[in-house]
């Protein structure tokens, strides 16, 4: 009696309802699944591309005799603005500069905030200024650090800097080729800062050979030496 009076109505109503629910759930799953997979696939492609580029950069750095610090800088092909940020500082102008904990941004701000007198021996590596193989500055990957440097100079309008460049990373038989490359790097960096609104009289450049003071010994705050470019505060 219970089965006929209670069970039948439940069976007759719940059965068709469950059938509709199952069909609807299946339909929604079929529609959404391709989109979810596409996102995962795109992420996998991006990760693979970065990994491949990183391996190529490290191999290229190893082949030209670069230091482990330079290989680390070359290993991530993305601009600094989209890498992991370890240092962030908001300037008095409201601009925010980002960088690595031991990078140019952190070192220069420390130098400024400690009110250290300007001198001719305190160099800071421009660690995120990247170069083409045996050539000039790669402006695409160097843009983030040059933007940061320009913002710092705008926030401290009395500050003047000297940009020192060398090209000891260039495997050239003739020293003249190395000197020409160093001069090109200095000119490119100075022009990039001028394009960002920094007066040319606030920037001086100097090229070095094997005697580059920032290429063979630790820099400000024990920064790693660089074979490319460095800066020093020439006037506060």
PDB file of C-alpha atoms in Angstrom:
ATOM      1  CA  UNK A   1       0.000   0.000   0.000  1.00  0.00           C
ATOM      2  CA  UNK A   2       2.826   2.400   0.882  1.00  0.00           C
ATOM      3  CA  UNK A   3       4.636   1.676  -2.386  1.00  0.00           C
ATOM      4  CA  UNK A   4       1.515   2.340  -4.451  1.00  0.00           C
ATOM      5  CA  UNK A   5       0.408   5.474  -2.594  1.00  0.00           C
ATOM      6  CA  UNK A   6       3.819   7.085  -1.931  1.00  0.00           C
ATOM      7  CA  UNK A   7       6.379   5.420  -4.178  1.00  0.00           C
ATOM      8  CA  UNK A   8       4.543   5.761  -7.485  1.00  0.00           C
ATOM      9  CA  UNK A   9       3.993   9.537  -7.214  1.00  0.00           C
ATOM     10  CA  UNK A  10       7.665  10.020  -6.276  1.00  0.00           C
ATOM     11  CA  UNK A  11       8.775   7.826  -9.163  1.00  0.00           C
ATOM     12  CA  UNK A  12       6.515   9.481 -11.688  1.00  0.00           C
ATOM     13  CA  UNK A  13       7.601  13.040 -10.749  1.00  0.00           C
ATOM     14  CA  UNK A  14      11.279  12.667  -9.826  1.00  0.00           C
ATOM     15  CA  UNK A  15      12.245  10.515 -12.783  1.00  0.00           C
ATOM     16  CA  UNK A  16      11.447  13.045 -15.537  1.00  0.00           C
ATOM     17  CA  UNK A  17      12.868  15.887 -13.402  1.00  0.00           C
ATOM     18  CA  UNK A  18      16.195  14.109 -12.919  1.00  0.00           C
ATOM     19  CA  UNK A  19      16.327  13.355 -16.635  1.00  0.00           C
ATOM     20  CA  UNK A  20      16.081  17.076 -17.476  1.00  0.00           C
ATOM     21  CA  UNK A  21      18.700  17.987 -14.867  1.00  0.00           C
ATOM     22  CA  UNK A  22      21.165  15.412 -16.190  1.00  0.00           C
ATOM     23  CA  UNK A  23      20.714  16.601 -19.773  1.00  0.00           C
ATOM     24  CA  UNK A  24      21.110  20.268 -18.771  1.00  0.00           C
ATOM     25  CA  UNK A  25      24.278  19.578 -16.756  1.00  0.00           C
ATOM     26  CA  UNK A  26      25.781  17.624 -19.652  1.00  0.00           C
ATOM     27  CA  UNK A  27      24.978  20.403 -22.121  1.00  0.00           C
ATOM     28  CA  UNK A  28      26.543  23.100 -19.945  1.00  0.00           C
ATOM     29  CA  UNK A  29      29.671  20.962 -19.424  1.00  0.00           C
ATOM     30  CA  UNK A  30      30.052  20.416 -23.179  1.00  0.00           C
ATOM     31  CA  UNK A  31      29.808  24.158 -23.835  1.00  0.00           C
ATOM     32  CA  UNK A  32      32.219  25.291 -21.080  1.00  0.00           C
ATOM     33  CA  UNK A  33      34.873  22.567 -21.353  1.00  0.00           C
ATOM     34  CA  UNK A  34      36.552  23.798 -24.593  1.00  0.00           C
ATOM     35  CA  UNK A  35      36.934  27.315 -23.148  1.00  0.00           C
ATOM     36  CA  UNK A  36      38.546  26.024 -19.971  1.00  0.00           C
ATOM     37  CA  UNK A  37      40.954  23.894 -21.956  1.00  0.00           C
ATOM     38  CA  UNK A  38      41.835  26.800 -24.248  1.00  0.00           C
ATOM     39  CA  UNK A  39      42.929  28.895 -21.259  1.00  0.00           C
ATOM     40  CA  UNK A  40      45.130  26.105 -19.924  1.00  0.00           C
ATOM     41  CA  UNK A  41      46.580  25.519 -23.368  1.00  0.00           C
ATOM     42  CA  UNK A  42      47.434  29.212 -23.831  1.00  0.00           C
ATOM     43  CA  UNK A  43      49.082  29.346 -20.422  1.00  0.00           C
ATOM     44  CA  UNK A  44      51.098  26.251 -21.280  1.00  0.00           C
ATOM     45  CA  UNK A  45      52.217  27.819 -24.570  1.00  0.00           C
ATOM     46  CA  UNK A  46      53.287  31.051 -22.792  1.00  0.00           C
ATOM     47  CA  UNK A  47      55.206  29.089 -20.177  1.00  0.00           C
ATOM     48  CA  UNK A  48      56.902  26.995 -22.850  1.00  0.00           C
ATOM     49  CA  UNK A  49      57.820  30.103 -24.849  1.00  0.00           C
ATOM     50  CA  UNK A  50      59.359  31.797 -21.823  1.00  0.00           C
ATOM     51  CA  UNK A  51      61.213  28.615 -20.915  1.00  0.00           C
ATOM     52  CA  UNK A  52      62.609  28.229 -24.451  1.00  0.00           C
ATOM     53  CA  UNK A  53      63.650  31.886 -24.586  1.00  0.00           C
ATOM     54  CA  UNK A  54      65.253  31.613 -21.175  1.00  0.00           C
ATOM     55  CA  UNK A  55      67.287  28.579 -22.194  1.00  0.00           C
ATOM     56  CA  UNK A  56      68.433  30.349 -25.375  1.00  0.00           C
ATOM     57  CA  UNK A  57      69.421  33.469 -23.428  1.00  0.00           C
ATOM     58  CA  UNK A  58      71.404  31.492 -20.891  1.00  0.00           C
ATOM     59  CA  UNK A  59      73.163  29.528 -23.631  1.00  0.00           C
ATOM     60  CA  UNK A  60      74.025  32.767 -25.457  1.00  0.00           C
ATOM     61  CA  UNK A  61      75.314  34.348 -22.256  1.00  0.00           C
ATOM     62  CA  UNK A  62      77.427  31.286 -21.517  1.00  0.00           C
ATOM     63  CA  UNK A  63      78.909  31.292 -25.003  1.00  0.00           C
ATOM     64  CA  UNK A  64      80.079  34.923 -24.804  1.00  0.00           C
ATOM     65  CA  UNK A  65      81.756  34.458 -21.425  1.00  0.00           C
ATOM     66  CA  UNK A  66      79.228  36.399 -19.341  1.00  0.00           C
ATOM     67  CA  UNK A  67      79.160  36.102 -15.568  1.00  0.00           C
ATOM     68  CA  UNK A  68      76.496  34.153 -13.684  1.00  0.00           C
ATOM     69  CA  UNK A  69      74.853  37.445 -12.660  1.00  0.00           C
ATOM     70  CA  UNK A  70      74.536  38.480 -16.295  1.00  0.00           C
ATOM     71  CA  UNK A  71      73.179  35.066 -17.203  1.00  0.00           C
ATOM     72  CA  UNK A  72      70.521  35.472 -14.525  1.00  0.00           C
ATOM     73  CA  UNK A  73      69.539  38.849 -15.972  1.00  0.00           C
ATOM     74  CA  UNK A  74      69.378  37.399 -19.475  1.00  0.00           C
ATOM     75  CA  UNK A  75      67.469  34.291 -18.457  1.00  0.00           C
ATOM     76  CA  UNK A  76      64.066  36.001 -18.228  1.00  0.00           C
ATOM     77  CA  UNK A  77      63.205  37.618 -21.578  1.00  0.00           C
ATOM     78  CA  UNK A  78      60.365  39.709 -20.150  1.00  0.00           C
ATOM     79  CA  UNK A  79      60.734  43.391 -19.190  1.00  0.00           C
ATOM     80  CA  UNK A  80      61.311  44.111 -15.506  1.00  0.00           C
ATOM     81  CA  UNK A  81      57.807  45.566 -15.172  1.00  0.00           C
ATOM     82  CA  UNK A  82      56.234  42.129 -15.511  1.00  0.00           C
ATOM     83  CA  UNK A  83      58.766  40.090 -13.554  1.00  0.00           C
ATOM     84  CA  UNK A  84      58.641  39.284  -9.854  1.00  0.00           C
ATOM     85  CA  UNK A  85      59.024  42.604  -8.045  1.00  0.00           C
ATOM     86  CA  UNK A  86      61.198  42.630  -4.910  1.00  0.00           C
ATOM     87  CA  UNK A  87      61.584  46.406  -4.456  1.00  0.00           C
ATOM     88  CA  UNK A  88      58.821  49.011  -4.718  1.00  0.00           C
ATOM     89  CA  UNK A  89      59.094  52.697  -3.888  1.00  0.00           C
ATOM     90  CA  UNK A  90      56.619  55.551  -4.305  1.00  0.00           C
ATOM     91  CA  UNK A  91      58.380  58.794  -5.196  1.00  0.00           C
ATOM     92  CA  UNK A  92      57.332  62.278  -4.097  1.00  0.00           C
ATOM     93  CA  UNK A  93      55.916  62.794  -7.583  1.00  0.00           C
ATOM     94  CA  UNK A  94      53.525  59.894  -7.046  1.00  0.00           C
ATOM     95  CA  UNK A  95      55.330  57.663  -9.535  1.00  0.00           C
ATOM     96  CA  UNK A  96      56.078  54.111  -8.418  1.00  0.00           C
ATOM     97  CA  UNK A  97      59.382  52.448  -9.300  1.00  0.00           C
ATOM     98  CA  UNK A  98      59.834  48.683  -9.151  1.00  0.00           C
ATOM     99  CA  UNK A  99      62.895  46.489  -9.356  1.00  0.00           C
ATOM    100  CA  UNK A 100      64.884  43.705  -7.797  1.00  0.00           C
ATOM    101  CA  UNK A 101      66.152  43.958  -4.230  1.00  0.00           C
ATOM    102  CA  UNK A 102      69.746  44.405  -5.418  1.00  0.00           C
ATOM    103  CA  UNK A 103      68.933  46.283  -8.633  1.00  0.00           C
ATOM    104  CA  UNK A 104      69.608  49.813  -9.812  1.00  0.00           C
ATOM    105  CA  UNK A 105      66.354  51.197  -8.426  1.00  0.00           C
ATOM    106  CA  UNK A 106      66.914  49.948  -4.860  1.00  0.00           C
ATOM    107  CA  UNK A 107      70.607  50.917  -4.851  1.00  0.00           C
ATOM    108  CA  UNK A 108      70.058  54.420  -6.227  1.00  0.00           C
ATOM    109  CA  UNK A 109      67.220  55.165  -3.796  1.00  0.00           C
ATOM    110  CA  UNK A 110      69.390  53.948  -0.908  1.00  0.00           C
ATOM    111  CA  UNK A 111      72.222  56.206  -2.076  1.00  0.00           C
ATOM    112  CA  UNK A 112      69.873  59.195  -2.273  1.00  0.00           C
ATOM    113  CA  UNK A 113      68.058  58.602   1.014  1.00  0.00           C
ATOM    114  CA  UNK A 114      71.283  58.095   2.971  1.00  0.00           C
ATOM    115  CA  UNK A 115      72.484  61.482   1.699  1.00  0.00           C
ATOM    116  CA  UNK A 116      75.787  59.974   0.583  1.00  0.00           C
ATOM    117  CA  UNK A 117      78.009  62.634  -1.036  1.00  0.00           C
ATOM    118  CA  UNK A 118      78.503  62.379  -4.789  1.00  0.00           C
ATOM    119  CA  UNK A 119      81.903  61.025  -5.750  1.00  0.00           C
ATOM    120  CA  UNK A 120      83.744  59.468  -8.683  1.00  0.00           C
ATOM    121  CA  UNK A 121      84.085  55.970  -7.283  1.00  0.00           C
ATOM    122  CA  UNK A 122      80.569  54.890  -6.236  1.00  0.00           C
ATOM    123  CA  UNK A 123      79.023  53.065  -9.185  1.00  0.00           C
ATOM    124  CA  UNK A 124      75.608  51.416  -9.436  1.00  0.00           C
ATOM    125  CA  UNK A 125      75.014  48.732 -12.055  1.00  0.00           C
ATOM    126  CA  UNK A 126      72.205  49.266 -14.546  1.00  0.00           C
ATOM    127  CA  UNK A 127      71.305  45.629 -14.157  1.00  0.00           C
ATOM    128  CA  UNK A 128      68.206  45.611 -16.335  1.00  0.00           C
ATOM    129  CA  UNK A 129      69.693  47.381 -19.339  1.00  0.00           C
ATOM    130  CA  UNK A 130      69.930  44.556 -21.848  1.00  0.00           C
ATOM    131  CA  UNK A 131      71.971  44.392 -25.040  1.00  0.00           C
ATOM    132  CA  UNK A 132      71.636  42.747 -28.392  1.00  0.00           C
ATOM    133  CA  UNK A 133      74.261  40.103 -29.043  1.00  0.00           C
ATOM    134  CA  UNK A 134      77.520  42.005 -29.562  1.00  0.00           C
ATOM    135  CA  UNK A 135      75.730  45.294 -30.012  1.00  0.00           C
ATOM    136  CA  UNK A 136      73.707  48.238 -28.835  1.00  0.00           C
ATOM    137  CA  UNK A 137      71.034  48.530 -26.143  1.00  0.00           C
ATOM    138  CA  UNK A 138      67.873  46.485 -26.622  1.00  0.00           C
ATOM    139  CA  UNK A 139      65.312  49.202 -25.935  1.00  0.00           C
ATOM    140  CA  UNK A 140      62.369  46.798 -25.656  1.00  0.00           C
ATOM    141  CA  UNK A 141      63.706  44.896 -22.677  1.00  0.00           C
ATOM    142  CA  UNK A 142      65.576  47.883 -21.182  1.00  0.00           C
ATOM    143  CA  UNK A 143      62.605  50.260 -21.231  1.00  0.00           C
ATOM    144  CA  UNK A 144      61.325  49.448 -17.735  1.00  0.00           C
ATOM    145  CA  UNK A 145      64.588  50.347 -15.979  1.00  0.00           C
ATOM    146  CA  UNK A 146      65.109  53.452 -18.098  1.00  0.00           C
ATOM    147  CA  UNK A 147      61.554  54.530 -17.214  1.00  0.00           C
ATOM    148  CA  UNK A 148      62.337  54.022 -13.528  1.00  0.00           C
ATOM    149  CA  UNK A 149      65.592  55.987 -13.756  1.00  0.00           C
ATOM    150  CA  UNK A 150      63.826  58.875 -15.496  1.00  0.00           C
ATOM    151  CA  UNK A 151      61.143  58.968 -12.784  1.00  0.00           C
ATOM    152  CA  UNK A 152      63.779  59.048 -10.034  1.00  0.00           C
ATOM    153  CA  UNK A 153      65.585  61.919 -11.759  1.00  0.00           C
ATOM    154  CA  UNK A 154      62.297  63.822 -12.081  1.00  0.00           C
ATOM    155  CA  UNK A 155      61.617  63.338  -8.373  1.00  0.00           C
ATOM    156  CA  UNK A 156      65.094  64.704  -7.511  1.00  0.00           C
ATOM    157  CA  UNK A 157      65.563  67.594  -9.984  1.00  0.00           C
ATOM    158  CA  UNK A 158      68.997  68.656  -8.676  1.00  0.00           C
ATOM    159  CA  UNK A 159      70.465  65.197  -9.175  1.00  0.00           C
ATOM    160  CA  UNK A 160      72.953  64.722 -12.001  1.00  0.00           C
ATOM    161  CA  UNK A 161      74.383  61.406 -13.133  1.00  0.00           C
ATOM    162  CA  UNK A 162      77.220  60.029 -15.199  1.00  0.00           C
ATOM    163  CA  UNK A 163      76.507  56.913 -17.227  1.00  0.00           C
ATOM    164  CA  UNK A 164      79.538  54.716 -17.736  1.00  0.00           C
ATOM    165  CA  UNK A 165      79.561  52.073 -20.438  1.00  0.00           C
ATOM    166  CA  UNK A 166      81.900  49.398 -21.651  1.00  0.00           C
ATOM    167  CA  UNK A 167      81.601  46.480 -24.020  1.00  0.00           C
ATOM    168  CA  UNK A 168      83.818  43.862 -22.439  1.00  0.00           C
ATOM    169  CA  UNK A 169      81.061  41.331 -23.166  1.00  0.00           C
ATOM    170  CA  UNK A 170      81.629  41.816 -26.895  1.00  0.00           C
ATOM    171  CA  UNK A 171      83.926  39.162 -28.323  1.00  0.00           C
ATOM    172  CA  UNK A 172      85.822  41.373 -30.752  1.00  0.00           C
ATOM    173  CA  UNK A 173      89.331  41.000 -32.065  1.00  0.00           C
ATOM    174  CA  UNK A 174      89.845  44.765 -32.371  1.00  0.00           C
ATOM    175  CA  UNK A 175      89.640  47.110 -29.393  1.00  0.00           C
ATOM    176  CA  UNK A 176      88.247  49.761 -31.741  1.00  0.00           C
ATOM    177  CA  UNK A 177      85.095  47.661 -32.182  1.00  0.00           C
ATOM    178  CA  UNK A 178      84.668  47.398 -28.426  1.00  0.00           C
ATOM    179  CA  UNK A 179      85.133  51.150 -27.991  1.00  0.00           C
ATOM    180  CA  UNK A 180      82.621  51.914 -30.742  1.00  0.00           C
ATOM    181  CA  UNK A 181      80.057  49.617 -29.145  1.00  0.00           C
ATOM    182  CA  UNK A 182      80.561  51.228 -25.728  1.00  0.00           C
ATOM    183  CA  UNK A 183      80.066  54.692 -27.232  1.00  0.00           C
ATOM    184  CA  UNK A 184      76.891  53.557 -28.978  1.00  0.00           C
ATOM    185  CA  UNK A 185      75.513  52.192 -25.699  1.00  0.00           C
ATOM    186  CA  UNK A 186      76.258  55.446 -23.857  1.00  0.00           C
ATOM    187  CA  UNK A 187      74.607  57.530 -26.569  1.00  0.00           C
ATOM    188  CA  UNK A 188      71.535  55.298 -26.660  1.00  0.00           C
ATOM    189  CA  UNK A 189      71.024  55.450 -22.888  1.00  0.00           C
ATOM    190  CA  UNK A 190      71.472  59.239 -22.778  1.00  0.00           C
ATOM    191  CA  UNK A 191      69.072  59.719 -25.691  1.00  0.00           C
ATOM    192  CA  UNK A 192      66.496  57.430 -24.067  1.00  0.00           C
ATOM    193  CA  UNK A 193      66.580  59.486 -20.855  1.00  0.00           C
ATOM    194  CA  UNK A 194      66.327  62.746 -22.805  1.00  0.00           C
ATOM    195  CA  UNK A 195      63.312  61.327 -24.645  1.00  0.00           C
ATOM    196  CA  UNK A 196      61.737  60.678 -21.237  1.00  0.00           C
ATOM    197  CA  UNK A 197      62.026  64.342 -20.305  1.00  0.00           C
ATOM    198  CA  UNK A 198      65.415  64.508 -18.576  1.00  0.00           C
ATOM    199  CA  UNK A 199      67.500  67.572 -19.492  1.00  0.00           C
ATOM    200  CA  UNK A 200      70.667  66.648 -21.339  1.00  0.00           C
ATOM    201  CA  UNK A 201      72.834  68.775 -19.034  1.00  0.00           C
ATOM    202  CA  UNK A 202      71.932  66.424 -16.179  1.00  0.00           C
ATOM    203  CA  UNK A 203      73.450  63.424 -17.954  1.00  0.00           C
ATOM    204  CA  UNK A 204      77.078  62.912 -18.862  1.00  0.00           C
ATOM    205  CA  UNK A 205      78.535  59.765 -20.377  1.00  0.00           C
ATOM    206  CA  UNK A 206      81.918  58.107 -20.252  1.00  0.00           C
ATOM    207  CA  UNK A 207      83.154  54.994 -22.016  1.00  0.00           C
ATOM    208  CA  UNK A 208      85.652  52.555 -20.587  1.00  0.00           C
ATOM    209  CA  UNK A 209      87.775  49.669 -21.752  1.00  0.00           C
ATOM    210  CA  UNK A 210      89.263  46.970 -19.573  1.00  0.00           C
ATOM    211  CA  UNK A 211      89.849  49.621 -16.903  1.00  0.00           C
ATOM    212  CA  UNK A 212      86.118  50.057 -16.242  1.00  0.00           C
ATOM    213  CA  UNK A 213      85.813  50.551 -12.453  1.00  0.00           C
ATOM    214  CA  UNK A 214      82.415  48.852 -12.390  1.00  0.00           C
ATOM    215  CA  UNK A 215      83.463  45.747 -14.316  1.00  0.00           C
ATOM    216  CA  UNK A 216      85.970  44.147 -11.976  1.00  0.00           C
ATOM    217  CA  UNK A 217      84.937  44.850  -8.388  1.00  0.00           C
ATOM    218  CA  UNK A 218      81.744  44.931  -6.285  1.00  0.00           C
ATOM    219  CA  UNK A 219      79.670  48.063  -6.717  1.00  0.00           C
ATOM    220  CA  UNK A 220      77.581  50.098  -4.278  1.00  0.00           C
ATOM    221  CA  UNK A 221      75.980  47.856  -1.601  1.00  0.00           C
ATOM    222  CA  UNK A 222      78.114  44.967  -2.891  1.00  0.00           C
ATOM    223  CA  UNK A 223      76.348  44.966  -6.229  1.00  0.00           C
ATOM    224  CA  UNK A 224      77.657  42.546  -8.832  1.00  0.00           C
ATOM    225  CA  UNK A 225      80.134  43.998 -11.356  1.00  0.00           C
ATOM    226  CA  UNK A 226      78.801  44.583 -14.845  1.00  0.00           C
ATOM    227  CA  UNK A 227      80.375  44.489 -18.292  1.00  0.00           C
ATOM    228  CA  UNK A 228      77.692  46.707 -19.767  1.00  0.00           C
ATOM    229  CA  UNK A 229      76.596  49.965 -18.103  1.00  0.00           C
ATOM    230  CA  UNK A 230      76.592  51.578 -14.683  1.00  0.00           C
ATOM    231  CA  UNK A 231      75.819  55.004 -13.279  1.00  0.00           C
ATOM    232  CA  UNK A 232      77.128  57.222 -10.524  1.00  0.00           C
ATOM    233  CA  UNK A 233      75.684  60.361  -8.961  1.00  0.00           C
ATOM    234  CA  UNK A 234      77.900  63.229 -10.105  1.00  0.00           C
ATOM    235  CA  UNK A 235      76.008  66.006  -8.347  1.00  0.00           C
ATOM    236  CA  UNK A 236      73.276  66.017  -5.718  1.00  0.00           C
TER     237      UNK A 236
END
